Short mmCIF file of N, CA, C and O in Angstrom, two decimals:
data_model
loop_
_atom_site.label_atom_id
_atom_site.label_comp_id
_atom_site.label_asym_id
_atom_site.label_seq_id
_atom_site.Cartn_x
_atom_site.Cartn_y
_atom_site.Cartn_z
N MET A 1 -11.73 -4.77 -9.16
CA MET A 1 -10.81 -5.61 -9.17
C MET A 1 -9.72 -5.46 -7.80
O MET A 1 -9.41 -6.45 -7.21
N LEU A 2 -8.97 -4.56 -7.82
CA LEU A 2 -7.99 -4.23 -6.72
C LEU A 2 -8.66 -4.21 -5.36
O LEU A 2 -8.35 -4.60 -4.38
N ALA A 3 -10.13 -3.59 -5.33
CA ALA A 3 -10.67 -3.54 -4.13
C ALA A 3 -10.97 -5.07 -3.80
O ALA A 3 -10.69 -5.54 -2.54
N GLY A 4 -11.24 -5.89 -4.57
CA GLY A 4 -11.51 -7.20 -4.50
C GLY A 4 -10.25 -8.05 -3.53
O GLY A 4 -10.34 -8.93 -2.83
N ILE A 5 -9.17 -7.75 -4.32
CA ILE A 5 -8.04 -8.11 -3.85
C ILE A 5 -7.54 -7.80 -2.44
O ILE A 5 -7.27 -8.55 -1.62
N LEU A 6 -7.86 -6.54 -2.14
CA LEU A 6 -7.58 -5.93 -0.86
C LEU A 6 -8.46 -6.35 0.14
O LEU A 6 -8.11 -6.65 1.17
N ILE A 7 -9.84 -6.54 -0.20
CA ILE A 7 -10.64 -7.18 0.67
C ILE A 7 -10.36 -8.80 1.01
O ILE A 7 -10.46 -9.01 2.18
N ALA A 8 -9.78 -9.37 0.11
CA ALA A 8 -9.55 -10.78 0.23
C ALA A 8 -8.07 -10.79 1.28
O ALA A 8 -8.09 -11.58 2.19
N VAL A 9 -7.36 -9.69 0.98
CA VAL A 9 -6.06 -9.78 2.04
C VAL A 9 -6.59 -9.51 3.48
O VAL A 9 -6.14 -9.89 4.30
N VAL A 10 -7.59 -8.46 3.63
CA VAL A 10 -7.95 -8.20 4.93
C VAL A 10 -8.80 -9.50 5.62
O VAL A 10 -8.63 -9.70 6.68
N ALA A 11 -9.47 -10.10 4.89
CA ALA A 11 -9.96 -11.35 5.23
C ALA A 11 -8.86 -12.52 5.57
O ALA A 11 -9.34 -13.00 6.67
N LEU A 12 -8.10 -12.54 4.88
CA LEU A 12 -6.90 -13.58 5.15
C LEU A 12 -6.31 -12.92 6.56
O LEU A 12 -5.72 -13.92 7.11
N LEU A 13 -5.92 -11.84 6.60
CA LEU A 13 -5.44 -11.33 7.70
C LEU A 13 -6.11 -11.78 9.11
O LEU A 13 -5.58 -12.20 9.97
N HIS A 14 -7.62 -11.48 8.83
CA HIS A 14 -8.44 -11.64 9.94
C HIS A 14 -8.62 -13.25 10.37
O HIS A 14 -8.69 -13.62 11.53
N LEU A 15 -8.49 -13.99 9.17
CA LEU A 15 -8.34 -15.62 9.54
C LEU A 15 -7.10 -15.92 10.11
O LEU A 15 -7.18 -16.71 11.19
N TYR A 16 -6.20 -15.27 9.83
CA TYR A 16 -4.84 -15.48 10.77
C TYR A 16 -4.99 -14.91 12.01
O TYR A 16 -4.39 -15.80 13.18
N PHE A 17 -5.49 -13.93 12.42
CA PHE A 17 -5.71 -13.40 13.54
C PHE A 17 -6.60 -14.50 14.36
O PHE A 17 -6.14 -14.58 15.74
N MET A 18 -7.51 -14.89 13.94
CA MET A 18 -8.64 -15.90 14.41
C MET A 18 -7.70 -17.15 14.77
O MET A 18 -7.86 -17.65 16.02
N TYR A 19 -6.91 -17.63 13.92
CA TYR A 19 -6.22 -18.67 14.17
C TYR A 19 -5.24 -18.44 15.25
O TYR A 19 -5.12 -19.39 16.51
N LEU A 20 -4.40 -17.35 15.53
CA LEU A 20 -3.61 -16.89 16.60
C LEU A 20 -4.40 -16.99 17.65
O LEU A 20 -3.86 -17.44 18.93
N GLU A 21 -5.49 -16.27 17.90
CA GLU A 21 -6.23 -16.09 18.96
C GLU A 21 -6.98 -17.27 19.64
O GLU A 21 -7.37 -17.64 20.77
N MET A 22 -7.39 -18.22 18.66
CA MET A 22 -8.23 -19.21 19.14
C MET A 22 -7.58 -20.50 19.22
O MET A 22 -7.95 -21.48 19.83
N ILE A 23 -6.50 -20.74 18.42
CA ILE A 23 -5.75 -21.93 18.41
C ILE A 23 -4.17 -21.80 19.05
O ILE A 23 -3.91 -22.64 19.92
N ALA A 24 -3.74 -20.79 18.49
CA ALA A 24 -2.21 -20.74 18.96
C ALA A 24 -1.82 -19.80 20.13
O ALA A 24 -0.64 -19.49 20.44
N TRP A 25 -2.91 -19.11 20.71
CA TRP A 25 -2.77 -18.18 21.84
C TRP A 25 -1.67 -18.70 22.89
O TRP A 25 -0.89 -17.81 23.09
N ASP A 26 -1.79 -19.92 23.21
CA ASP A 26 -0.81 -20.31 24.61
C ASP A 26 0.30 -21.22 23.97
O ASP A 26 0.88 -21.77 24.64
N ARG A 27 0.47 -21.15 22.58
CA ARG A 27 1.53 -21.99 22.00
C ARG A 27 2.67 -21.03 21.67
O ARG A 27 2.62 -19.79 21.68
N PRO A 28 3.87 -21.49 21.51
CA PRO A 28 5.05 -20.45 21.10
C PRO A 28 4.88 -19.60 20.12
O PRO A 28 5.17 -18.48 20.28
N LEU A 29 4.16 -19.82 18.89
CA LEU A 29 3.74 -18.85 17.82
C LEU A 29 3.19 -17.77 18.50
O LEU A 29 3.21 -16.54 18.24
N GLY A 30 1.80 -18.18 19.15
CA GLY A 30 0.85 -17.12 19.78
C GLY A 30 1.62 -16.14 20.71
O GLY A 30 1.31 -15.02 20.73
N ARG A 31 2.38 -16.96 21.59
CA ARG A 31 3.07 -16.16 22.57
C ARG A 31 4.20 -15.28 22.08
O ARG A 31 4.33 -13.96 22.60
N ARG A 32 4.86 -15.60 21.07
CA ARG A 32 5.58 -14.61 20.38
C ARG A 32 5.15 -13.45 19.64
O ARG A 32 5.45 -12.25 19.76
N VAL A 33 4.23 -13.95 18.97
CA VAL A 33 3.61 -12.82 18.20
C VAL A 33 2.87 -11.77 19.34
O VAL A 33 2.95 -10.63 18.70
N PHE A 34 2.21 -12.18 20.10
CA PHE A 34 1.55 -11.18 21.16
C PHE A 34 2.44 -10.77 22.25
O PHE A 34 2.18 -9.97 22.88
N GLY A 35 3.40 -11.39 22.36
CA GLY A 35 4.54 -11.16 23.47
C GLY A 35 4.13 -11.42 24.90
O GLY A 35 4.35 -10.49 25.81
N THR A 36 3.57 -12.53 25.00
CA THR A 36 2.96 -13.03 26.29
C THR A 36 3.79 -14.08 26.93
O THR A 36 4.33 -14.88 26.14
N SER A 37 3.64 -13.97 28.26
CA SER A 37 4.25 -15.12 28.95
C SER A 37 3.25 -16.27 29.02
O SER A 37 2.08 -16.29 28.62
N PRO A 38 3.96 -17.47 29.19
CA PRO A 38 3.08 -18.83 29.30
C PRO A 38 1.99 -18.57 30.29
O PRO A 38 0.75 -19.05 30.08
N GLU A 39 2.36 -17.92 31.40
CA GLU A 39 1.08 -17.68 32.59
C GLU A 39 0.09 -16.71 32.10
O GLU A 39 -1.23 -17.14 32.34
N PHE A 40 0.46 -15.86 31.48
CA PHE A 40 -0.48 -14.78 30.97
C PHE A 40 -1.37 -15.41 29.93
O PHE A 40 -2.55 -15.32 29.99
N ALA A 41 -0.80 -16.11 29.00
CA ALA A 41 -1.40 -16.82 28.00
C ALA A 41 -2.38 -17.89 28.56
O ALA A 41 -3.51 -17.78 27.87
N ALA A 42 -2.25 -18.57 29.41
CA ALA A 42 -3.03 -19.54 30.08
C ALA A 42 -4.19 -18.88 30.71
O ALA A 42 -5.34 -19.35 30.53
N ALA A 43 -3.73 -17.82 31.36
CA ALA A 43 -4.96 -17.25 31.94
C ALA A 43 -5.98 -16.44 31.37
O ALA A 43 -7.15 -16.16 31.48
N SER A 44 -5.28 -16.13 30.05
CA SER A 44 -6.31 -15.24 29.09
C SER A 44 -6.74 -16.04 27.99
O SER A 44 -7.41 -15.31 27.12
N LYS A 45 -6.58 -17.26 27.88
CA LYS A 45 -6.83 -18.09 26.87
C LYS A 45 -8.46 -18.13 26.35
O LYS A 45 -8.88 -18.01 25.36
N ALA A 46 -9.41 -18.12 27.34
CA ALA A 46 -10.69 -17.92 27.01
C ALA A 46 -11.18 -16.34 26.40
O ALA A 46 -11.79 -16.38 25.33
N LEU A 47 -10.54 -15.67 26.84
CA LEU A 47 -10.63 -14.21 26.35
C LEU A 47 -10.13 -13.89 25.05
O LEU A 47 -10.86 -13.31 24.14
N ALA A 48 -9.10 -14.49 24.74
CA ALA A 48 -8.45 -14.53 23.38
C ALA A 48 -9.25 -15.14 22.42
O ALA A 48 -9.48 -14.89 21.44
N ALA A 49 -9.83 -16.43 22.69
CA ALA A 49 -10.61 -17.29 22.07
C ALA A 49 -11.80 -16.45 21.65
O ALA A 49 -12.08 -16.68 20.34
N ASN A 50 -12.43 -15.70 22.56
CA ASN A 50 -13.50 -14.86 22.47
C ASN A 50 -13.29 -13.89 21.39
O ASN A 50 -14.15 -13.39 20.20
N GLN A 51 -12.16 -13.18 21.42
CA GLN A 51 -11.48 -12.22 20.26
C GLN A 51 -11.44 -12.88 19.17
O GLN A 51 -11.83 -12.22 18.02
N GLY A 52 -10.94 -13.95 18.98
CA GLY A 52 -10.66 -14.78 17.61
C GLY A 52 -12.02 -15.15 17.05
O GLY A 52 -12.15 -15.12 15.81
N LEU A 53 -13.06 -15.37 17.92
CA LEU A 53 -14.27 -15.55 17.48
C LEU A 53 -14.79 -14.33 16.40
O LEU A 53 -15.39 -14.41 15.26
N TYR A 54 -14.76 -13.20 17.19
CA TYR A 54 -15.18 -11.93 16.31
C TYR A 54 -14.45 -11.76 15.26
O TYR A 54 -14.79 -11.22 14.00
N ASN A 55 -12.92 -12.07 15.14
CA ASN A 55 -12.11 -12.05 13.93
C ASN A 55 -12.82 -13.00 12.80
O ASN A 55 -12.86 -12.83 11.67
N GLY A 56 -13.42 -14.06 13.13
CA GLY A 56 -13.92 -14.85 12.28
C GLY A 56 -15.23 -14.61 11.88
O GLY A 56 -15.50 -14.85 10.68
N PHE A 57 -16.28 -13.53 12.48
CA PHE A 57 -17.38 -13.01 12.23
C PHE A 57 -16.94 -12.05 10.86
O PHE A 57 -17.51 -12.03 10.03
N LEU A 58 -15.78 -11.36 11.28
CA LEU A 58 -15.27 -10.40 10.36
C LEU A 58 -14.88 -10.97 8.79
O LEU A 58 -15.29 -10.60 7.68
N VAL A 59 -14.28 -12.16 8.99
CA VAL A 59 -14.01 -12.89 7.76
C VAL A 59 -15.24 -13.41 7.37
O VAL A 59 -15.32 -13.28 5.84
N ALA A 60 -16.02 -13.95 7.86
CA ALA A 60 -17.49 -14.43 7.24
C ALA A 60 -18.14 -13.37 6.61
O ALA A 60 -18.55 -13.45 5.48
N GLY A 61 -18.12 -12.04 7.20
CA GLY A 61 -18.80 -11.00 6.39
C GLY A 61 -18.27 -10.55 5.18
O GLY A 61 -18.60 -10.17 4.14
N LEU A 62 -16.77 -10.40 5.34
CA LEU A 62 -16.08 -10.00 4.15
C LEU A 62 -15.88 -10.88 3.00
O LEU A 62 -16.22 -10.67 1.80
N VAL A 63 -16.01 -12.22 3.46
CA VAL A 63 -16.22 -13.25 2.35
C VAL A 63 -17.66 -13.24 1.67
O VAL A 63 -17.76 -13.19 0.53
N TRP A 64 -18.67 -13.22 2.49
CA TRP A 64 -19.99 -13.02 2.09
C TRP A 64 -19.99 -11.57 1.09
O TRP A 64 -20.74 -11.92 -0.12
N GLY A 65 -19.69 -10.81 1.37
CA GLY A 65 -19.60 -9.49 0.47
C GLY A 65 -18.82 -9.90 -0.85
O GLY A 65 -19.28 -9.46 -2.05
N LEU A 66 -17.72 -10.51 -0.80
CA LEU A 66 -17.01 -10.75 -2.08
C LEU A 66 -17.69 -11.75 -2.88
O LEU A 66 -17.78 -11.69 -4.33
N VAL A 67 -18.34 -12.87 -2.26
CA VAL A 67 -19.30 -13.67 -2.90
C VAL A 67 -20.29 -13.11 -3.73
O VAL A 67 -20.70 -13.47 -4.79
N LEU A 68 -20.83 -12.14 -3.06
CA LEU A 68 -21.95 -11.41 -3.92
C LEU A 68 -21.56 -10.41 -4.97
O LEU A 68 -22.54 -9.79 -5.54
N GLY A 69 -20.27 -10.37 -5.02
CA GLY A 69 -19.88 -9.43 -6.10
C GLY A 69 -20.16 -7.98 -5.93
O GLY A 69 -20.22 -7.49 -4.77
N GLU A 70 -20.65 -7.21 -7.06
CA GLU A 70 -21.16 -6.04 -6.98
C GLU A 70 -22.37 -5.86 -5.97
O GLU A 70 -22.53 -4.79 -5.55
N GLY A 71 -23.41 -6.77 -5.89
CA GLY A 71 -24.58 -6.84 -5.19
C GLY A 71 -23.91 -6.84 -3.76
O GLY A 71 -24.97 -6.55 -2.79
N GLY A 72 -22.77 -6.98 -3.13
CA GLY A 72 -22.30 -6.89 -1.97
C GLY A 72 -21.55 -5.71 -1.58
O GLY A 72 -20.96 -5.69 -0.43
N PHE A 73 -21.79 -4.60 -2.15
CA PHE A 73 -21.02 -3.43 -1.91
C PHE A 73 -21.38 -2.81 -0.53
O PHE A 73 -20.47 -2.84 0.27
N ALA A 74 -22.64 -2.94 -0.17
CA ALA A 74 -22.90 -2.35 1.25
C ALA A 74 -22.50 -3.34 2.36
O ALA A 74 -21.83 -2.73 3.27
N ILE A 75 -22.22 -4.67 2.16
CA ILE A 75 -21.69 -5.44 2.92
C ILE A 75 -20.47 -5.41 3.14
O ILE A 75 -19.73 -5.53 4.27
N LYS A 76 -19.45 -5.15 2.21
CA LYS A 76 -18.33 -4.92 2.16
C LYS A 76 -17.87 -3.68 3.01
O LYS A 76 -17.03 -3.66 3.80
N VAL A 77 -18.72 -2.74 2.44
CA VAL A 77 -18.48 -1.20 3.35
C VAL A 77 -18.72 -1.58 4.94
O VAL A 77 -17.89 -1.22 5.81
N PHE A 78 -19.71 -2.10 5.13
CA PHE A 78 -20.01 -2.53 6.63
C PHE A 78 -18.86 -3.06 7.35
O PHE A 78 -18.42 -2.74 8.41
N PHE A 79 -18.65 -4.30 6.70
CA PHE A 79 -17.43 -5.14 7.41
C PHE A 79 -16.10 -4.55 7.38
O PHE A 79 -15.32 -4.47 8.56
N LEU A 80 -15.81 -3.67 6.44
CA LEU A 80 -14.41 -2.99 6.33
C LEU A 80 -14.60 -1.94 7.41
O LEU A 80 -13.43 -1.50 8.22
N ALA A 81 -15.49 -1.13 7.55
CA ALA A 81 -15.78 -0.22 8.68
C ALA A 81 -15.80 -0.76 10.13
O ALA A 81 -15.00 -0.18 10.81
N CYS A 82 -16.11 -2.20 10.21
CA CYS A 82 -16.08 -2.88 11.49
C CYS A 82 -14.65 -3.04 11.67
O CYS A 82 -13.98 -2.79 12.87
N VAL A 83 -13.89 -3.55 10.45
CA VAL A 83 -12.42 -3.63 10.95
C VAL A 83 -11.61 -2.78 11.19
O VAL A 83 -10.79 -2.28 11.98
N ILE A 84 -12.00 -1.27 10.55
CA ILE A 84 -11.33 -0.09 10.69
C ILE A 84 -11.70 0.41 12.18
O ILE A 84 -10.64 0.79 12.91
N VAL A 85 -12.70 0.33 12.65
CA VAL A 85 -13.04 0.69 14.04
C VAL A 85 -12.26 -0.19 15.12
O VAL A 85 -11.76 0.27 15.93
N ALA A 86 -12.35 -1.47 14.79
CA ALA A 86 -11.78 -2.33 15.72
C ALA A 86 -10.19 -1.83 15.76
O ALA A 86 -9.50 -2.25 16.82
N GLY A 87 -9.76 -1.71 14.62
CA GLY A 87 -8.31 -1.35 14.46
C GLY A 87 -7.85 -0.03 15.08
O GLY A 87 -6.85 0.04 15.81
N VAL A 88 -8.51 0.78 15.08
CA VAL A 88 -8.41 2.27 15.69
C VAL A 88 -8.56 2.11 17.25
O VAL A 88 -7.82 2.54 17.94
N PHE A 89 -9.59 1.24 17.73
CA PHE A 89 -9.59 1.05 19.03
C PHE A 89 -8.74 0.35 19.75
O PHE A 89 -8.08 0.53 20.82
N GLY A 90 -8.25 -0.79 18.92
CA GLY A 90 -7.03 -1.64 19.13
C GLY A 90 -5.67 -0.82 19.28
O GLY A 90 -4.89 -0.82 20.45
N ALA A 91 -5.58 0.20 18.49
CA ALA A 91 -4.39 1.06 18.36
C ALA A 91 -4.43 1.94 19.55
O ALA A 91 -3.50 2.36 20.22
N ALA A 92 -5.55 2.48 20.10
CA ALA A 92 -5.71 3.49 21.04
C ALA A 92 -5.56 2.68 22.41
O ALA A 92 -5.14 3.38 23.36
N THR A 93 -5.97 1.48 22.49
CA THR A 93 -6.05 1.23 23.91
C THR A 93 -4.77 -0.40 24.00
O THR A 93 -4.81 -0.49 25.11
N VAL A 94 -4.48 -0.87 22.94
CA VAL A 94 -3.48 -1.80 23.09
C VAL A 94 -2.10 -1.45 22.54
O VAL A 94 -1.12 -1.64 23.35
N SER A 95 -1.95 -1.26 21.23
CA SER A 95 -0.62 -1.09 20.60
C SER A 95 -0.84 -0.24 19.24
O SER A 95 -1.86 -0.81 18.36
N ARG A 96 -0.16 0.72 19.25
CA ARG A 96 -0.17 1.33 17.94
C ARG A 96 -0.08 0.64 16.67
O ARG A 96 -0.57 0.98 15.52
N ARG A 97 0.61 -0.51 16.75
CA ARG A 97 0.71 -1.21 15.54
C ARG A 97 -0.20 -1.77 15.05
O ARG A 97 -0.52 -2.04 13.86
N ILE A 98 -1.17 -2.08 15.92
CA ILE A 98 -2.76 -2.51 15.40
C ILE A 98 -3.26 -1.83 14.20
O ILE A 98 -3.62 -2.05 13.00
N LEU A 99 -2.84 -0.38 14.32
CA LEU A 99 -3.47 0.52 13.34
C LEU A 99 -2.82 0.33 11.95
O LEU A 99 -3.66 0.27 10.98
N TYR A 100 -1.80 -0.07 11.82
CA TYR A 100 -0.91 -0.48 10.52
C TYR A 100 -1.49 -1.77 10.01
O TYR A 100 -1.29 -2.13 9.01
N VAL A 101 -1.45 -2.85 11.06
CA VAL A 101 -1.74 -4.16 10.70
C VAL A 101 -3.07 -4.46 10.40
O VAL A 101 -3.40 -5.10 9.38
N GLN A 102 -4.01 -3.80 11.13
CA GLN A 102 -5.32 -3.90 11.05
C GLN A 102 -6.26 -3.00 10.21
O GLN A 102 -6.99 -3.33 9.13
N ALA A 103 -6.19 -1.79 10.70
CA ALA A 103 -7.09 -0.72 10.06
C ALA A 103 -6.48 -0.27 8.80
O ALA A 103 -7.27 -0.19 7.92
N LEU A 104 -5.09 0.10 8.59
CA LEU A 104 -4.59 0.53 7.33
C LEU A 104 -5.07 -0.45 6.17
O LEU A 104 -5.61 0.21 5.03
N PRO A 105 -4.63 -1.62 6.02
CA PRO A 105 -5.30 -2.51 4.98
C PRO A 105 -7.06 -2.33 4.60
O PRO A 105 -7.25 -2.24 3.46
N ALA A 106 -7.58 -2.31 5.77
CA ALA A 106 -9.17 -2.08 5.40
C ALA A 106 -9.51 -0.71 4.94
O ALA A 106 -10.24 -0.46 4.06
N VAL A 107 -8.71 0.36 5.38
CA VAL A 107 -8.86 1.67 4.70
C VAL A 107 -8.70 1.87 3.35
O VAL A 107 -9.14 2.36 2.57
N LEU A 108 -7.46 0.92 2.95
CA LEU A 108 -7.13 1.15 1.84
C LEU A 108 -8.30 0.42 0.65
O LEU A 108 -8.50 0.78 -0.36
N ALA A 109 -8.65 -0.65 1.28
CA ALA A 109 -9.55 -1.70 0.63
C ALA A 109 -10.79 -0.79 0.32
O ALA A 109 -11.57 -0.68 -0.71
N LEU A 110 -11.22 -0.12 1.50
CA LEU A 110 -12.47 0.82 1.37
C LEU A 110 -12.42 1.81 0.34
O LEU A 110 -13.01 2.36 -0.30
N ILE A 111 -11.26 2.49 0.40
CA ILE A 111 -10.93 3.70 -0.69
C ILE A 111 -11.11 2.98 -2.08
O ILE A 111 -11.72 3.50 -2.83
N CYS A 112 -10.30 2.05 -2.36
CA CYS A 112 -10.56 1.11 -3.67
C CYS A 112 -11.89 0.97 -3.85
O CYS A 112 -12.44 0.99 -5.11
N LEU A 113 -12.67 0.54 -2.83
CA LEU A 113 -13.83 0.07 -3.10
C LEU A 113 -14.76 1.24 -3.69
O LEU A 113 -15.52 1.27 -4.62
N TYR A 114 -14.69 2.32 -2.83
CA TYR A 114 -15.53 3.48 -3.19
C TYR A 114 -14.97 3.93 -4.67
O TYR A 114 -15.95 4.75 -5.37
N ALA A 115 -13.59 3.81 -4.81
CA ALA A 115 -13.12 4.54 -6.23
C ALA A 115 -13.52 3.59 -7.42
O ALA A 115 -13.20 3.89 -8.57
N GLY A 116 -14.22 2.59 -7.07
CA GLY A 116 -14.52 1.70 -8.05
C GLY A 116 -13.19 0.70 -8.57
O GLY A 116 -13.29 0.39 -10.00
N LEU A 117 -12.01 0.70 -8.15
CA LEU A 117 -11.02 0.05 -8.56
C LEU A 117 -10.85 -1.58 -8.24
O LEU A 117 -11.53 -1.90 -7.40
#
């Protein structure tokens, strides 16, 4: 139960990231969240949209695992692991904050999933 809730939270976070990167990137909200200038946001809009698409795939995988219930255990593990790797990489290359916003919730969900919580 707890694992399912945490996985849903991770999926919702990534749905929000997808929105920010694909739709709001060059708007005031996106620029404020990512700390970008209008010029940088305009120049990197396609790159951000590509990133957002990948976040959408993570959402799809996590939701797929949730829909399958217990039968989706391996799918949940795989997509949570993808989120964790992306979060660690983002923390190492972009901002340490990504470790806490992206990777930590996925780590907690994965722990709960393995613990059967």
